[in-house]
């Protein structure tokens, strides 16, 4: 009798354990709303219904996508929500391969949500390969922007953790108008030759943290646009890609100041740039200040330390004009490793607005190619130097 009872209670316990995730109050499993994990049935209606009900419920809610492959078209996951909402993705979401099937400028958008959590170990697969071939932005300034994988617009007090963004058609993650948003253990992957696939781009945000995150992509691993304030980046590995960049700045009218950027303990490998600040010549005014790069390890990086106020890709501006963006209070400290070119430190500032209060301290960058030892070059700037500098300061 006892053993039968035990067997029964174990059975009940087990079956409870297996269904708990899907059926607990507060859990909105997309499968209950008709989503199929066959990799081809579009789940956007099921996801939108689950989100809508979760968002309208009080307390902590979870929109849950179990393991499996799901096809998903464009969705806007919009707040404000009544309680704290978690988007728990264990499975893999797959975007349509044809960018025309997405419309708009992004695939998955979170907007106006306070207290958002995204987690679960799952993947947003942008399936960008077809789209990359259509990207003509290197040839024409008026190219049509391809859709990004994920947008966070006006999201506050958010934690984005343990997810992967794969092969986005354009930027992987775009963070706009957010306050207090943290990315932790995020993985971003796209091939080195996929154009404009920036890892995380931000603008007009206050309080962005990117921690222990791995990014390998075809453009900037992280790019910090105008109006970014109080940004902390640490424990990030970057490569392949174009490095960690502030900018580009000065391309548009009425850009807001960049203030308070702290990049520390990062490893950058095999990229075309390491840590960089870039602004367009001959264009609009702006400022960037209080920017600090510390304890960065470079491995075979082409331009490890770079201020480039003559940034003008694809000849889209007057390269002889001067940048109207003022740079000040910037430091590069304890930057070590190997450069893939002899010019390891290049600080090219604006002729009309020279850089001010730029500090170089304890730099040790070596170059082992056949162009001689590593060197540095400075224009329109007199850096403040401290500690040992290799290459010597200029
Ligand atoms: C920032 O957001 C986190 C959630 O990720 C929250 O725990 C924390 O309290 C928020 N900080 C502030 C100052 O509101
Ligand atoms: C270093 O980078 C250069 C330029 O990107 C590349 O050609 C070379 O193969 C790299 N070397 C190593 C050892 O990875």
GROMACS .gro file of C-alpha atoms and ligand atoms in nm:
model
  422
    1UNK     CA    1   0.000   0.000   0.000
    2UNK     CA    2   0.273   0.239   0.103
    3UNK     CA    3   0.482   0.166  -0.203
    4UNK     CA    4   0.179   0.209  -0.430
    5UNK     CA    5   0.110   0.545  -0.267
    6UNK     CA    6   0.472   0.642  -0.310
    7UNK     CA    7   0.467   0.538  -0.672
    8UNK     CA    8   0.152   0.737  -0.728
    9UNK     CA    9   0.284   1.048  -0.562
   10UNK     CA   10   0.610   1.024  -0.754
   11UNK     CA   11   0.408   0.991  -1.072
   12UNK     CA   12   0.197   1.294  -0.980
   13UNK     CA   13   0.506   1.491  -0.886
   14UNK     CA   14   0.677   1.405  -1.213
   15UNK     CA   15   0.379   1.491  -1.430
   16UNK     CA   16   0.344   1.818  -1.237
   17UNK     CA   17   0.712   1.892  -1.295
   18UNK     CA   18   0.673   1.834  -1.670
   19UNK     CA   19   0.373   2.060  -1.712
   20UNK     CA   20   0.465   2.326  -1.460
   21UNK     CA   21   0.646   2.546  -1.709
   22UNK     CA   22   0.364   2.552  -1.958
   23UNK     CA   23   0.067   2.575  -1.723
   24UNK     CA   24   0.168   2.778  -1.424
   25UNK     CA   25  -0.037   3.094  -1.386
   26UNK     CA   26   0.154   3.386  -1.530
   27UNK     CA   27   0.310   3.169  -1.802
   28UNK     CA   28   0.182   3.240  -2.151
   29UNK     CA   29   0.312   2.960  -2.369
   30UNK     CA   30   0.286   3.044  -2.739
   31UNK     CA   31   0.190   2.681  -2.809
   32UNK     CA   32  -0.136   2.742  -2.625
   33UNK     CA   33  -0.203   3.017  -2.875
   34UNK     CA   34  -0.146   2.788  -3.171
   35UNK     CA   35   0.228   2.820  -3.233
   36UNK     CA   36   0.386   2.517  -3.401
   37UNK     CA   37   0.754   2.437  -3.372
   38UNK     CA   38   0.778   2.291  -3.721
   39UNK     CA   39   1.016   2.563  -3.839
   40UNK     CA   40   0.782   2.678  -4.116
   41UNK     CA   41   0.441   2.780  -3.972
   42UNK     CA   42   0.446   3.151  -3.893
   43UNK     CA   43   0.389   3.205  -3.521
   44UNK     CA   44   0.347   3.584  -3.525
   45UNK     CA   45  -0.027   3.576  -3.443
   46UNK     CA   46   0.026   3.327  -3.158
   47UNK     CA   47   0.313   3.531  -3.020
   48UNK     CA   48   0.121   3.858  -3.041
   49UNK     CA   49  -0.179   3.702  -2.861
   50UNK     CA   50   0.040   3.557  -2.585
   51UNK     CA   51   0.220   3.891  -2.545
   52UNK     CA   52  -0.108   4.085  -2.536
   53UNK     CA   53  -0.255   3.870  -2.258
   54UNK     CA   54   0.070   3.859  -2.059
   55UNK     CA   55   0.109   4.234  -2.089
   56UNK     CA   56  -0.245   4.295  -1.965
   57UNK     CA   57  -0.201   4.067  -1.661
   58UNK     CA   58  -0.078   4.190  -1.325
   59UNK     CA   59   0.228   4.055  -1.140
   60UNK     CA   60   0.518   3.881  -1.311
   61UNK     CA   61   0.436   3.721  -1.642
   62UNK     CA   62   0.634   3.507  -1.885
   63UNK     CA   63   0.583   3.482  -2.258
   64UNK     CA   64   0.730   3.141  -2.318
   65UNK     CA   65   0.871   2.987  -2.635
   66UNK     CA   66   0.988   2.630  -2.575
   67UNK     CA   67   1.274   2.455  -2.751
   68UNK     CA   68   1.220   2.401  -3.122
   69UNK     CA   69   1.237   2.599  -3.447
   70UNK     CA   70   0.970   2.859  -3.519
   71UNK     CA   71   0.914   3.076  -3.825
   72UNK     CA   72   0.831   3.434  -3.730
   73UNK     CA   73   0.741   3.739  -3.936
   74UNK     CA   74   0.770   4.098  -3.814
   75UNK     CA   75   0.628   4.160  -3.466
   76UNK     CA   76   0.597   4.468  -3.243
   77UNK     CA   77   0.587   4.366  -2.877
   78UNK     CA   78   0.452   4.681  -2.722
   79UNK     CA   79   0.395   4.804  -2.365
   80UNK     CA   80   0.330   4.954  -2.127
   81UNK     CA   81   0.247   4.631  -1.947
   82UNK     CA   82   0.063   4.599  -1.616
   83UNK     CA   83   0.337   4.394  -1.446
   84UNK     CA   84   0.693   4.280  -1.512
   85UNK     CA   85   0.712   4.083  -1.830
   86UNK     CA   86   0.972   3.822  -1.929
   87UNK     CA   87   1.023   3.711  -2.285
   88UNK     CA   88   1.161   3.363  -2.232
   89UNK     CA   89   1.300   3.217  -2.552
   90UNK     CA   90   1.439   2.865  -2.534
   91UNK     CA   91   1.378   2.787  -2.899
   92UNK     CA   92   1.505   2.936  -3.222
   93UNK     CA   93   1.306   3.202  -3.403
   94UNK     CA   94   1.369   3.221  -3.776
   95UNK     CA   95   1.311   3.536  -3.981
   96UNK     CA   96   1.191   3.518  -4.342
   97UNK     CA   97   1.496   3.501  -4.566
   98UNK     CA   98   1.360   3.759  -4.811
   99UNK     CA   99   1.389   4.107  -4.653
  100UNK     CA  100   1.085   4.216  -4.857
  101UNK     CA  101   0.873   3.977  -4.647
  102UNK     CA  102   0.952   4.177  -4.335
  103UNK     CA  103   0.856   4.530  -4.434
  104UNK     CA  104   0.974   4.799  -4.193
  105UNK     CA  105   1.320   4.836  -4.051
  106UNK     CA  106   1.326   4.551  -3.806
  107UNK     CA  107   1.214   4.200  -3.733
  108UNK     CA  108   1.135   4.185  -3.358
  109UNK     CA  109   1.067   4.515  -3.180
  110UNK     CA  110   1.017   4.568  -2.807
  111UNK     CA  111   0.871   4.911  -2.742
  112UNK     CA  112   0.762   5.113  -2.436
  113UNK     CA  113   0.816   4.832  -2.187
  114UNK     CA  114   0.930   4.892  -1.829
  115UNK     CA  115   1.091   4.605  -1.637
  116UNK     CA  116   1.139   4.385  -1.945
  117UNK     CA  117   1.345   4.068  -1.919
  118UNK     CA  118   1.459   3.866  -2.216
  119UNK     CA  119   1.623   3.532  -2.137
  120UNK     CA  120   1.610   3.159  -2.199
  121UNK     CA  121   1.920   3.064  -2.401
  122UNK     CA  122   1.736   3.079  -2.735
  123UNK     CA  123   1.828   3.231  -3.071
  124UNK     CA  124   1.697   3.505  -3.296
  125UNK     CA  125   1.810   3.381  -3.637
  126UNK     CA  126   1.786   3.662  -3.892
  127UNK     CA  127   1.882   3.431  -4.182
  128UNK     CA  128   2.059   3.726  -4.343
  129UNK     CA  129   2.251   3.554  -4.618
  130UNK     CA  130   2.013   3.641  -4.901
  131UNK     CA  131   1.979   4.000  -4.779
  132UNK     CA  132   2.354   4.067  -4.751
  133UNK     CA  133   2.386   4.014  -5.127
  134UNK     CA  134   2.120   4.285  -5.182
  135UNK     CA  135   2.304   4.538  -4.963
  136UNK     CA  136   2.424   4.819  -5.190
  137UNK     CA  137   2.498   5.076  -4.918
  138UNK     CA  138   2.867   5.080  -5.008
  139UNK     CA  139   2.773   5.200  -5.356
  140UNK     CA  140   2.489   5.445  -5.298
  141UNK     CA  141   2.413   5.684  -5.013
  142UNK     CA  142   2.039   5.634  -5.067
  143UNK     CA  143   2.033   5.261  -5.020
  144UNK     CA  144   1.728   5.095  -4.871
  145UNK     CA  145   1.797   4.995  -4.512
  146UNK     CA  146   1.759   4.624  -4.450
  147UNK     CA  147   1.571   4.506  -4.140
  148UNK     CA  148   1.753   4.469  -3.809
  149UNK     CA  149   1.707   4.162  -3.591
  150UNK     CA  150   1.589   4.321  -3.265
  151UNK     CA  151   1.499   4.675  -3.164
  152UNK     CA  152   1.457   4.802  -2.810
  153UNK     CA  153   1.274   5.136  -2.833
  154UNK     CA  154   1.198   5.334  -2.514
  155UNK     CA  155   1.251   5.028  -2.295
  156UNK     CA  156   1.341   5.092  -1.929
  157UNK     CA  157   1.490   4.890  -1.640
  158UNK     CA  158   1.552   4.593  -1.865
  159UNK     CA  159   1.771   4.284  -1.844
  160UNK     CA  160   1.859   4.103  -2.166
  161UNK     CA  161   2.043   3.785  -2.078
  162UNK     CA  162   2.154   3.453  -2.229
  163UNK     CA  163   2.026   3.495  -2.580
  164UNK     CA  164   2.186   3.475  -2.924
  165UNK     CA  165   2.138   3.698  -3.224
  166UNK     CA  166   2.248   3.522  -3.540
  167UNK     CA  167   2.301   3.643  -3.898
  168UNK     CA  168   2.096   3.962  -3.886
  169UNK     CA  169   2.021   4.124  -4.220
  170UNK     CA  170   2.139   4.460  -4.083
  171UNK     CA  171   2.230   4.573  -3.726
  172UNK     CA  172   2.171   4.287  -3.482
  173UNK     CA  173   2.044   4.485  -3.185
  174UNK     CA  174   1.941   4.851  -3.187
  175UNK     CA  175   1.886   5.031  -2.858
  176UNK     CA  176   1.703   5.363  -2.888
  177UNK     CA  177   1.565   5.597  -2.621
  178UNK     CA  178   1.619   5.340  -2.344
  179UNK     CA  179   1.701   5.394  -1.976
  180UNK     CA  180   1.880   5.139  -1.757
  181UNK     CA  181   1.913   4.844  -1.990
  182UNK     CA  182   2.165   4.563  -1.937
  183UNK     CA  183   2.291   4.304  -2.183
  184UNK     CA  184   2.463   4.011  -2.017
  185UNK     CA  185   2.591   3.684  -2.167
  186UNK     CA  186   2.456   3.777  -2.505
  187UNK     CA  187   2.608   3.615  -2.815
  188UNK     CA  188   2.608   3.788  -3.150
  189UNK     CA  189   2.734   3.610  -3.458
  190UNK     CA  190   2.752   3.690  -3.828
  191UNK     CA  191   3.026   3.638  -4.088
  192UNK     CA  192   3.312   3.885  -4.123
  193UNK     CA  193   3.200   3.984  -4.474
  194UNK     CA  194   2.833   4.058  -4.390
  195UNK     CA  195   2.793   4.435  -4.439
  196UNK     CA  196   2.636   4.662  -4.175
  197UNK     CA  197   2.571   4.382  -3.929
  198UNK     CA  198   2.676   4.590  -3.625
  199UNK     CA  199   2.641   4.390  -3.302
  200UNK     CA  200   2.478   4.639  -3.064
  201UNK     CA  201   2.408   4.996  -3.175
  202UNK     CA  202   2.270   5.251  -2.934
  203UNK     CA  203   2.151   5.610  -2.943
  204UNK     CA  204   1.970   5.858  -2.717
  205UNK     CA  205   1.998   5.626  -2.417
  206UNK     CA  206   2.093   5.671  -2.054
  207UNK     CA  207   2.239   5.378  -1.862
  208UNK     CA  208   2.333   5.100  -2.104
  209UNK     CA  209   2.545   4.812  -1.968
  210UNK     CA  210   2.698   4.545  -2.187
  211UNK     CA  211   2.863   4.275  -1.978
  212UNK     CA  212   3.035   3.943  -2.058
  213UNK     CA  213   2.910   3.939  -2.413
  214UNK     CA  214   3.065   3.777  -2.724
  215UNK     CA  215   3.035   3.955  -3.054
  216UNK     CA  216   3.172   3.849  -3.391
  217UNK     CA  217   3.026   4.022  -3.693
  218UNK     CA  218   3.082   4.211  -4.021
  219UNK     CA  219   3.073   4.567  -3.882
  220UNK     CA  220   3.121   4.741  -3.545
  221UNK     CA  221   3.084   4.499  -3.254
  222UNK     CA  222   2.937   4.787  -3.055
  223UNK     CA  223   2.861   5.134  -3.189
  224UNK     CA  224   2.766   5.422  -2.965
  225UNK     CA  225   2.562   5.687  -3.140
  226UNK     CA  226   2.460   6.040  -3.050
  227UNK     CA  227   2.280   6.101  -2.720
  228UNK     CA  228   2.435   5.797  -2.551
  229UNK     CA  229   2.504   5.867  -2.182
  230UNK     CA  230   2.641   5.657  -1.898
  231UNK     CA  231   2.738   5.349  -2.095
  232UNK     CA  232   2.946   5.070  -1.938
  233UNK     CA  233   3.098   4.795  -2.149
  234UNK     CA  234   3.304   4.525  -1.978
  235UNK     CA  235   3.409   4.168  -2.038
  236UNK     CA  236   3.321   4.190  -2.406
  237UNK     CA  237   3.504   3.985  -2.667
  238UNK     CA  238   3.493   4.136  -3.015
  239UNK     CA  239   3.603   3.983  -3.342
  240UNK     CA  240   3.577   3.953  -3.628
  241UNK     CA  241   3.432   4.297  -3.690
  242UNK     CA  242   3.523   4.665  -3.689
  243UNK     CA  243   3.582   4.703  -3.315
  244UNK     CA  244   3.412   4.908  -3.045
  245UNK     CA  245   3.323   5.255  -3.173
  246UNK     CA  246   3.186   5.583  -3.054
  247UNK     CA  247   3.010   5.728  -3.359
  248UNK     CA  248   2.995   5.786  -3.627
  249UNK     CA  249   2.901   6.139  -3.519
  250UNK     CA  250   2.819   6.457  -3.708
  251UNK     CA  251   2.635   6.304  -4.000
  252UNK     CA  252   2.294   6.440  -3.899
  253UNK     CA  253   2.157   6.771  -3.774
  254UNK     CA  254   2.075   6.820  -3.403
  255UNK     CA  255   2.276   6.530  -3.271
  256UNK     CA  256   2.282   6.508  -2.890
  257UNK     CA  257   2.605   6.491  -2.684
  258UNK     CA  258   2.777   6.163  -2.607
  259UNK     CA  259   2.881   6.167  -2.238
  260UNK     CA  260   3.016   5.909  -1.994
  261UNK     CA  261   3.136   5.603  -2.187
  262UNK     CA  262   3.342   5.343  -1.997
  263UNK     CA  263   3.490   5.051  -2.190
  264UNK     CA  264   3.702   4.818  -1.978
  265UNK     CA  265   3.843   4.465  -1.966
  266UNK     CA  266   3.761   4.375  -2.324
  267UNK     CA  267   3.940   4.153  -2.573
  268UNK     CA  268   3.947   4.250  -2.938
  269UNK     CA  269   4.074   4.001  -3.196
  270UNK     CA  270   4.140   4.020  -3.570
  271UNK     CA  271   3.930   4.331  -3.627
  272UNK     CA  272   3.987   4.628  -3.860
  273UNK     CA  273   3.977   4.868  -3.562
  274UNK     CA  274   4.013   4.831  -3.188
  275UNK     CA  275   3.870   5.116  -2.984
  276UNK     CA  276   3.772   5.413  -3.196
  277UNK     CA  277   3.592   5.745  -3.203
  278UNK     CA  278   3.478   5.856  -3.547
  279UNK     CA  279   3.313   6.167  -3.686
  280UNK     CA  280   3.229   6.289  -4.035
  281UNK     CA  281   3.415   6.587  -4.181
  282UNK     CA  282   3.232   6.886  -4.327
  283UNK     CA  283   2.901   6.805  -4.164
  284UNK     CA  284   2.704   6.884  -3.848
  285UNK     CA  285   2.808   6.997  -3.499
  286UNK     CA  286   2.820   6.773  -3.194
  287UNK     CA  287   3.022   6.684  -2.883
  288UNK     CA  288   3.157   6.372  -2.720
  289UNK     CA  289   3.329   6.379  -2.380
  290UNK     CA  290   3.418   6.172  -2.072
  291UNK     CA  291   3.507   5.860  -2.273
  292UNK     CA  292   3.742   5.600  -2.125
  293UNK     CA  293   3.898   5.284  -2.264
  294UNK     CA  294   4.090   5.077  -2.007
  295UNK     CA  295   4.248   4.731  -1.982
  296UNK     CA  296   4.191   4.632  -2.342
  297UNK     CA  297   4.377   4.341  -2.502
  298UNK     CA  298   4.425   4.352  -2.877
  299UNK     CA  299   4.520   4.057  -3.093
  300UNK     CA  300   4.619   4.134  -3.452
  301UNK     CA  301   4.399   4.442  -3.475
  302UNK     CA  302   4.457   4.675  -3.771
  303UNK     CA  303   4.397   5.015  -3.603
  304UNK     CA  304   4.404   4.936  -3.232
  305UNK     CA  305   4.371   5.293  -3.098
  306UNK     CA  306   4.198   5.536  -3.330
  307UNK     CA  307   4.040   5.879  -3.324
  308UNK     CA  308   3.921   5.943  -3.678
  309UNK     CA  309   3.761   6.280  -3.741
  310UNK     CA  310   3.800   6.232  -4.113
  311UNK     CA  311   3.566   5.936  -4.127
  312UNK     CA  312   3.420   5.930  -4.473
  313UNK     CA  313   3.348   5.583  -4.604
  314UNK     CA  314   3.260   5.538  -4.968
  315UNK     CA  315   3.340   5.904  -5.046
  316UNK     CA  316   3.005   6.028  -4.916
  317UNK     CA  317   3.143   6.362  -4.794
  318UNK     CA  318   3.406   6.630  -4.854
  319UNK     CA  319   3.719   6.469  -4.715
  320UNK     CA  320   3.909   6.797  -4.712
  321UNK     CA  321   3.654   6.970  -4.487
  322UNK     CA  322   3.694   6.967  -4.111
  323UNK     CA  323   3.477   6.791  -3.854
  324UNK     CA  324   3.245   7.003  -3.641
  325UNK     CA  325   3.233   6.750  -3.359
  326UNK     CA  326   3.426   6.848  -3.045
  327UNK     CA  327   3.603   6.565  -2.861
  328UNK     CA  328   3.734   6.607  -2.503
  329UNK     CA  329   3.818   6.424  -2.178
  330UNK     CA  330   3.913   6.096  -2.337
  331UNK     CA  331   4.152   5.835  -2.203
  332UNK     CA  332   4.318   5.523  -2.342
  333UNK     CA  333   4.488   5.332  -2.059
  334UNK     CA  334   4.650   4.991  -2.027
  335UNK     CA  335   4.596   4.891  -2.388
  336UNK     CA  336   4.812   4.591  -2.475
  337UNK     CA  337   4.868   4.335  -2.745
  338UNK     CA  338   4.945   4.317  -3.114
  339UNK     CA  339   4.873   4.546  -3.405
  340UNK     CA  340   4.828   4.416  -3.760
  341UNK     CA  341   4.967   4.744  -3.900
  342UNK     CA  342   5.265   4.961  -3.803
  343UNK     CA  343   5.043   5.259  -3.723
  344UNK     CA  344   4.912   5.131  -3.390
  345UNK     CA  345   4.795   5.463  -3.242
  346UNK     CA  346   4.635   5.722  -3.468
  347UNK     CA  347   4.469   6.032  -3.328
  348UNK     CA  348   4.337   6.246  -3.613
  349UNK     CA  349   4.137   6.537  -3.469
  350UNK     CA  350   3.946   6.823  -3.622
  351UNK     CA  351   4.152   7.116  -3.750
  352UNK     CA  352   3.900   7.374  -3.630
  353UNK     CA  353   3.805   7.194  -3.307
  354UNK     CA  354   4.122   7.019  -3.182
  355UNK     CA  355   4.070   6.735  -2.933
  356UNK     CA  356   4.120   6.840  -2.569
  357UNK     CA  357   4.230   6.651  -2.258
  358UNK     CA  358   4.310   6.323  -2.429
  359UNK     CA  359   4.521   6.092  -2.214
  360UNK     CA  360   4.741   5.801  -2.321
  361UNK     CA  361   4.873   5.582  -2.038
  362UNK     CA  362   5.051   5.246  -2.033
  363UNK     CA  363   5.010   5.147  -2.394
  364UNK     CA  364   5.199   4.841  -2.513
  365UNK     CA  365   5.118   4.752  -2.871
  366UNK     CA  366   5.363   4.560  -3.083
  367UNK     CA  367   5.380   4.513  -3.456
  368UNK     CA  368   5.584   4.234  -3.609
  369UNK     CA  369   5.537   4.291  -3.982
  370UNK     CA  370   5.788   4.436  -4.227
  371UNK     CA  371   5.699   4.807  -4.201
  372UNK     CA  372   5.929   4.869  -3.904
  373UNK     CA  373   5.831   4.908  -3.540
  374UNK     CA  374   5.487   5.019  -3.421
  375UNK     CA  375   5.433   5.396  -3.437
  376UNK     CA  376   5.182   5.662  -3.345
  377UNK     CA  377   5.055   5.965  -3.531
  378UNK     CA  378   4.871   6.271  -3.397
  379UNK     CA  379   4.708   6.562  -3.576
  380UNK     CA  380   4.539   6.858  -3.405
  381UNK     CA  381   4.592   6.709  -3.062
  382UNK     CA  382   4.851   6.717  -2.783
  383UNK     CA  383   4.783   6.409  -2.574
  384UNK     CA  384   4.866   6.398  -2.203
  385UNK     CA  385   5.089   6.095  -2.151
  386UNK     CA  386   5.162   5.880  -1.846
  387UNK     CA  387   5.334   5.549  -1.774
  388UNK     CA  388   5.511   5.354  -2.048
  389UNK     CA  389   5.413   5.407  -2.406
  390UNK     CA  390   5.492   5.168  -2.687
  391UNK     CA  391   5.471   5.302  -2.952
  392UNK     CA  392   5.611   5.629  -2.810
  393UNK     CA  393   5.355   5.909  -2.779
  394UNK     CA  394   5.353   6.183  -3.038
  395LIG     C1  395   1.776   4.892  -1.342
  395LIG     O1  396   1.713   4.779  -1.397
  395LIG     C2  397   1.727   4.661  -1.319
  395LIG     C3  398   1.660   4.550  -1.395
  395LIG     O2  399   1.747   4.503  -1.492
  395LIG     C4  400   1.665   4.682  -1.181
  395LIG     O3  401   1.685   4.567  -1.104
  395LIG     C5  402   1.728   4.802  -1.115
  395LIG     O4  403   1.664   4.828  -0.994
  395LIG     C6  404   1.718   4.923  -1.205
  395LIG     N1  405   1.793   5.034  -1.147
  395LIG     C7  406   1.735   5.150  -1.117
  395LIG     C8  407   1.825   5.255  -1.059
  395LIG     O5  408   1.616   5.172  -1.134
  396LIG     C1  409   4.638   3.948  -3.898
  396LIG     O1  410   4.551   4.035  -3.966
  396LIG     C2  411   4.581   4.051  -4.102
  396LIG     C3  412   4.494   4.161  -4.158
  396LIG     O2  413   4.363   4.147  -4.119
  396LIG     C4  414   4.563   3.917  -4.172
  396LIG     O3  415   4.593   3.929  -4.309
  396LIG     C5  416   4.655   3.814  -4.106
  396LIG     O4  417   4.631   3.687  -4.162
  396LIG     C6  418   4.632   3.809  -3.957
  396LIG     N1  419   4.734   3.726  -3.895
  396LIG     C7  420   4.706   3.632  -3.808
  396LIG     C8  421   4.823   3.561  -3.749
  396LIG     O5  422   4.592   3.604  -3.775
   0.00000   0.00000   0.00000
